[in-house]
């Protein structure tokens, strides 16, 4: 089974992904590494804090979309994971 986890808080998705991989599943974790915790992820996506960071973030997000298709299961841990805000 091909599984995509979007977002990771307190290492939940990384730990679950490790076990699911051990059981023969293909698992991808997309996260911002949960700030200072530096959680392991397969795809790293974080919004910067500088002028134009929103445009850069959206460009990176849209460029990732082809890699995020074709999964059997997708779990979004929190819709606020995506830093979509003005500025």
mmCIF file with all atom_site columns, C-alpha atoms in Angstrom:
data_model
loop_
_atom_site.group_PDB
_atom_site.id
_atom_site.type_symbol
_atom_site.label_atom_id
_atom_site.label_alt_id
_atom_site.label_comp_id
_atom_site.label_asym_id
_atom_site.label_entity_id
_atom_site.label_seq_id
_atom_site.pdbx_PDB_ins_code
_atom_site.Cartn_x
_atom_site.Cartn_y
_atom_site.Cartn_z
_atom_site.occupancy
_atom_site.B_iso_or_equiv
_atom_site.pdbx_formal_charge
_atom_site.auth_seq_id
_atom_site.auth_comp_id
_atom_site.auth_asym_id
_atom_site.auth_atom_id
_atom_site.pdbx_PDB_model_num
ATOM 1  C CA . UNK A 1 1  ? 0.000  0.000  0.000  1.00 0.00 ? 1  UNK A CA 1
ATOM 2  C CA . UNK A 1 2  ? 1.237  3.512  -0.798 1.00 0.00 ? 2  UNK A CA 1
ATOM 3  C CA . UNK A 1 3  ? 0.662  5.956  2.085  1.00 0.00 ? 3  UNK A CA 1
ATOM 4  C CA . UNK A 1 4  ? 1.250  9.715  2.399  1.00 0.00 ? 4  UNK A CA 1
ATOM 5  C CA . UNK A 1 5  ? 1.355  11.479 5.762  1.00 0.00 ? 5  UNK A CA 1
ATOM 6  C CA . UNK A 1 6  ? 1.127  15.272 5.606  1.00 0.00 ? 6  UNK A CA 1
ATOM 7  C CA . UNK A 1 7  ? 2.330  17.140 8.673  1.00 0.00 ? 7  UNK A CA 1
ATOM 8  C CA . UNK A 1 8  ? 3.959  15.637 11.737 1.00 0.00 ? 8  UNK A CA 1
ATOM 9  C CA . UNK A 1 9  ? 3.559  16.726 15.323 1.00 0.00 ? 9  UNK A CA 1
ATOM 10 C CA . UNK A 1 10 ? 5.504  15.093 18.151 1.00 0.00 ? 10 UNK A CA 1
ATOM 11 C CA . UNK A 1 11 ? 6.971  12.470 15.790 1.00 0.00 ? 11 UNK A CA 1
ATOM 12 C CA . UNK A 1 12 ? 3.666  10.592 15.354 1.00 0.00 ? 12 UNK A CA 1
ATOM 13 C CA . UNK A 1 13 ? 3.785  10.207 11.574 1.00 0.00 ? 13 UNK A CA 1
ATOM 14 C CA . UNK A 1 14 ? 7.519  9.449  11.480 1.00 0.00 ? 14 UNK A CA 1
ATOM 15 C CA . UNK A 1 15 ? 7.140  6.667  14.034 1.00 0.00 ? 15 UNK A CA 1
ATOM 16 C CA . UNK A 1 16 ? 4.070  5.249  12.301 1.00 0.00 ? 16 UNK A CA 1
ATOM 17 C CA . UNK A 1 17 ? 5.819  5.451  8.911  1.00 0.00 ? 17 UNK A CA 1
ATOM 18 C CA . UNK A 1 18 ? 8.803  3.509  10.226 1.00 0.00 ? 18 UNK A CA 1
ATOM 19 C CA . UNK A 1 19 ? 6.570  0.635  11.395 1.00 0.00 ? 19 UNK A CA 1
ATOM 20 C CA . UNK A 1 20 ? 4.455  0.630  8.226  1.00 0.00 ? 20 UNK A CA 1
ATOM 21 C CA . UNK A 1 21 ? 7.628  0.451  6.112  1.00 0.00 ? 21 UNK A CA 1
ATOM 22 C CA . UNK A 1 22 ? 8.818  -2.467 8.219  1.00 0.00 ? 22 UNK A CA 1
ATOM 23 C CA . UNK A 1 23 ? 5.556  -4.203 7.308  1.00 0.00 ? 23 UNK A CA 1
ATOM 24 C CA . UNK A 1 24 ? 6.160  -3.705 3.585  1.00 0.00 ? 24 UNK A CA 1
ATOM 25 C CA . UNK A 1 25 ? 4.243  -0.502 2.822  1.00 0.00 ? 25 UNK A CA 1
ATOM 26 C CA . UNK A 1 26 ? 5.552  2.456  0.855  1.00 0.00 ? 26 UNK A CA 1
ATOM 27 C CA . UNK A 1 27 ? 5.253  5.518  3.098  1.00 0.00 ? 27 UNK A CA 1
ATOM 28 C CA . UNK A 1 28 ? 6.132  9.178  2.505  1.00 0.00 ? 28 UNK A CA 1
ATOM 29 C CA . UNK A 1 29 ? 6.128  11.819 5.251  1.00 0.00 ? 29 UNK A CA 1
ATOM 30 C CA . UNK A 1 30 ? 5.817  15.479 4.241  1.00 0.00 ? 30 UNK A CA 1
ATOM 31 C CA . UNK A 1 31 ? 6.464  17.838 7.144  1.00 0.00 ? 31 UNK A CA 1
ATOM 32 C CA . UNK A 1 32 ? 8.059  21.044 8.332  1.00 0.00 ? 32 UNK A CA 1
ATOM 33 C CA . UNK A 1 33 ? 10.058 19.000 10.869 1.00 0.00 ? 33 UNK A CA 1
ATOM 34 C CA . UNK A 1 34 ? 7.903  20.423 13.659 1.00 0.00 ? 34 UNK A CA 1
ATOM 35 C CA . UNK A 1 35 ? 10.030 23.487 14.351 1.00 0.00 ? 35 UNK A CA 1
ATOM 36 C CA . UNK A 1 36 ? 12.785 22.991 16.888 1.00 0.00 ? 36 UNK A CA 1
ATOM 37 C CA . UNK A 1 37 ? 12.160 19.223 17.238 1.00 0.00 ? 37 UNK A CA 1
ATOM 38 C CA . UNK A 1 38 ? 13.853 18.548 13.857 1.00 0.00 ? 38 UNK A CA 1
ATOM 39 C CA . UNK A 1 39 ? 11.648 15.517 13.157 1.00 0.00 ? 39 UNK A CA 1
ATOM 40 C CA . UNK A 1 40 ? 12.753 13.295 10.280 1.00 0.00 ? 40 UNK A CA 1
ATOM 41 C CA . UNK A 1 41 ? 10.725 13.635 7.077  1.00 0.00 ? 41 UNK A CA 1
ATOM 42 C CA . UNK A 1 42 ? 10.970 12.450 3.486  1.00 0.00 ? 42 UNK A CA 1
ATOM 43 C CA . UNK A 1 43 ? 9.813  15.763 2.022  1.00 0.00 ? 43 UNK A CA 1
ATOM 44 C CA . UNK A 1 44 ? 10.601 18.985 3.880  1.00 0.00 ? 44 UNK A CA 1
ATOM 45 C CA . UNK A 1 45 ? 8.289  21.969 3.417  1.00 0.00 ? 45 UNK A CA 1
ATOM 46 C CA . UNK A 1 46 ? 8.578  25.055 5.593  1.00 0.00 ? 46 UNK A CA 1
ATOM 47 C CA . UNK A 1 47 ? 7.602  28.654 5.025  1.00 0.00 ? 47 UNK A CA 1
ATOM 48 C CA . UNK A 1 48 ? 10.381 31.189 5.495  1.00 0.00 ? 48 UNK A CA 1
ATOM 49 C CA . UNK A 1 49 ? 10.127 34.462 7.362  1.00 0.00 ? 49 UNK A CA 1
ATOM 50 C CA . UNK A 1 50 ? 11.247 37.061 4.825  1.00 0.00 ? 50 UNK A CA 1
ATOM 51 C CA . UNK A 1 51 ? 9.627  39.315 2.213  1.00 0.00 ? 51 UNK A CA 1
ATOM 52 C CA . UNK A 1 52 ? 8.258  37.132 -0.575 1.00 0.00 ? 52 UNK A CA 1
ATOM 53 C CA . UNK A 1 53 ? 8.291  33.972 1.542  1.00 0.00 ? 53 UNK A CA 1
ATOM 54 C CA . UNK A 1 54 ? 4.634  33.317 0.714  1.00 0.00 ? 54 UNK A CA 1
ATOM 55 C CA . UNK A 1 55 ? 5.307  33.259 -3.021 1.00 0.00 ? 55 UNK A CA 1
ATOM 56 C CA . UNK A 1 56 ? 8.319  30.981 -2.553 1.00 0.00 ? 56 UNK A CA 1
ATOM 57 C CA . UNK A 1 57 ? 6.272  28.670 -0.317 1.00 0.00 ? 57 UNK A CA 1
ATOM 58 C CA . UNK A 1 58 ? 3.408  28.432 -2.825 1.00 0.00 ? 58 UNK A CA 1
ATOM 59 C CA . UNK A 1 59 ? 5.845  27.756 -5.658 1.00 0.00 ? 59 UNK A CA 1
ATOM 60 C CA . UNK A 1 60 ? 7.466  24.939 -3.670 1.00 0.00 ? 60 UNK A CA 1
ATOM 61 C CA . UNK A 1 61 ? 4.056  23.519 -2.673 1.00 0.00 ? 61 UNK A CA 1
ATOM 62 C CA . UNK A 1 62 ? 2.746  23.511 -6.260 1.00 0.00 ? 62 UNK A CA 1
ATOM 63 C CA . UNK A 1 63 ? 5.997  22.012 -7.558 1.00 0.00 ? 63 UNK A CA 1
ATOM 64 C CA . UNK A 1 64 ? 5.545  19.130 -5.089 1.00 0.00 ? 64 UNK A CA 1
ATOM 65 C CA . UNK A 1 65 ? 1.994  18.280 -6.238 1.00 0.00 ? 65 UNK A CA 1
ATOM 66 C CA . UNK A 1 66 ? 3.055  15.758 -8.922 1.00 0.00 ? 66 UNK A CA 1
ATOM 67 C CA . UNK A 1 67 ? 5.020  13.832 -6.253 1.00 0.00 ? 67 UNK A CA 1
ATOM 68 C CA . UNK A 1 68 ? 1.980  13.824 -3.957 1.00 0.00 ? 68 UNK A CA 1
ATOM 69 C CA . UNK A 1 69 ? -0.388 11.963 -6.276 1.00 0.00 ? 69 UNK A CA 1
ATOM 70 C CA . UNK A 1 70 ? -1.077 8.267  -6.692 1.00 0.00 ? 70 UNK A CA 1
ATOM 71 C CA . UNK A 1 71 ? -1.309 7.356  -3.007 1.00 0.00 ? 71 UNK A CA 1
ATOM 72 C CA . UNK A 1 72 ? -3.826 4.829  -1.691 1.00 0.00 ? 72 UNK A CA 1
ATOM 73 C CA . UNK A 1 73 ? -4.126 6.597  1.670  1.00 0.00 ? 73 UNK A CA 1
ATOM 74 C CA . UNK A 1 74 ? -3.445 10.247 2.562  1.00 0.00 ? 74 UNK A CA 1
ATOM 75 C CA . UNK A 1 75 ? -3.598 11.527 6.130  1.00 0.00 ? 75 UNK A CA 1
ATOM 76 C CA . UNK A 1 76 ? -3.460 15.243 6.834  1.00 0.00 ? 76 UNK A CA 1
ATOM 77 C CA . UNK A 1 77 ? -2.726 15.641 10.531 1.00 0.00 ? 77 UNK A CA 1
ATOM 78 C CA . UNK A 1 78 ? -3.846 19.267 10.675 1.00 0.00 ? 78 UNK A CA 1
ATOM 79 C CA . UNK A 1 79 ? -5.052 21.619 7.921  1.00 0.00 ? 79 UNK A CA 1
ATOM 80 C CA . UNK A 1 80 ? -3.074 24.420 9.569  1.00 0.00 ? 80 UNK A CA 1
ATOM 81 C CA . UNK A 1 81 ? 0.119  22.565 8.639  1.00 0.00 ? 81 UNK A CA 1
ATOM 82 C CA . UNK A 1 82 ? 0.088  24.426 5.339  1.00 0.00 ? 82 UNK A CA 1
ATOM 83 C CA . UNK A 1 83 ? 1.200  27.978 6.133  1.00 0.00 ? 83 UNK A CA 1
ATOM 84 C CA . UNK A 1 84 ? -1.240 29.624 3.736  1.00 0.00 ? 84 UNK A CA 1
ATOM 85 C CA . UNK A 1 85 ? -1.597 33.190 4.908  1.00 0.00 ? 85 UNK A CA 1
ATOM 86 C CA . UNK A 1 86 ? -1.166 36.618 3.345  1.00 0.00 ? 86 UNK A CA 1
ATOM 87 C CA . UNK A 1 87 ? 2.301  38.092 3.206  1.00 0.00 ? 87 UNK A CA 1
#
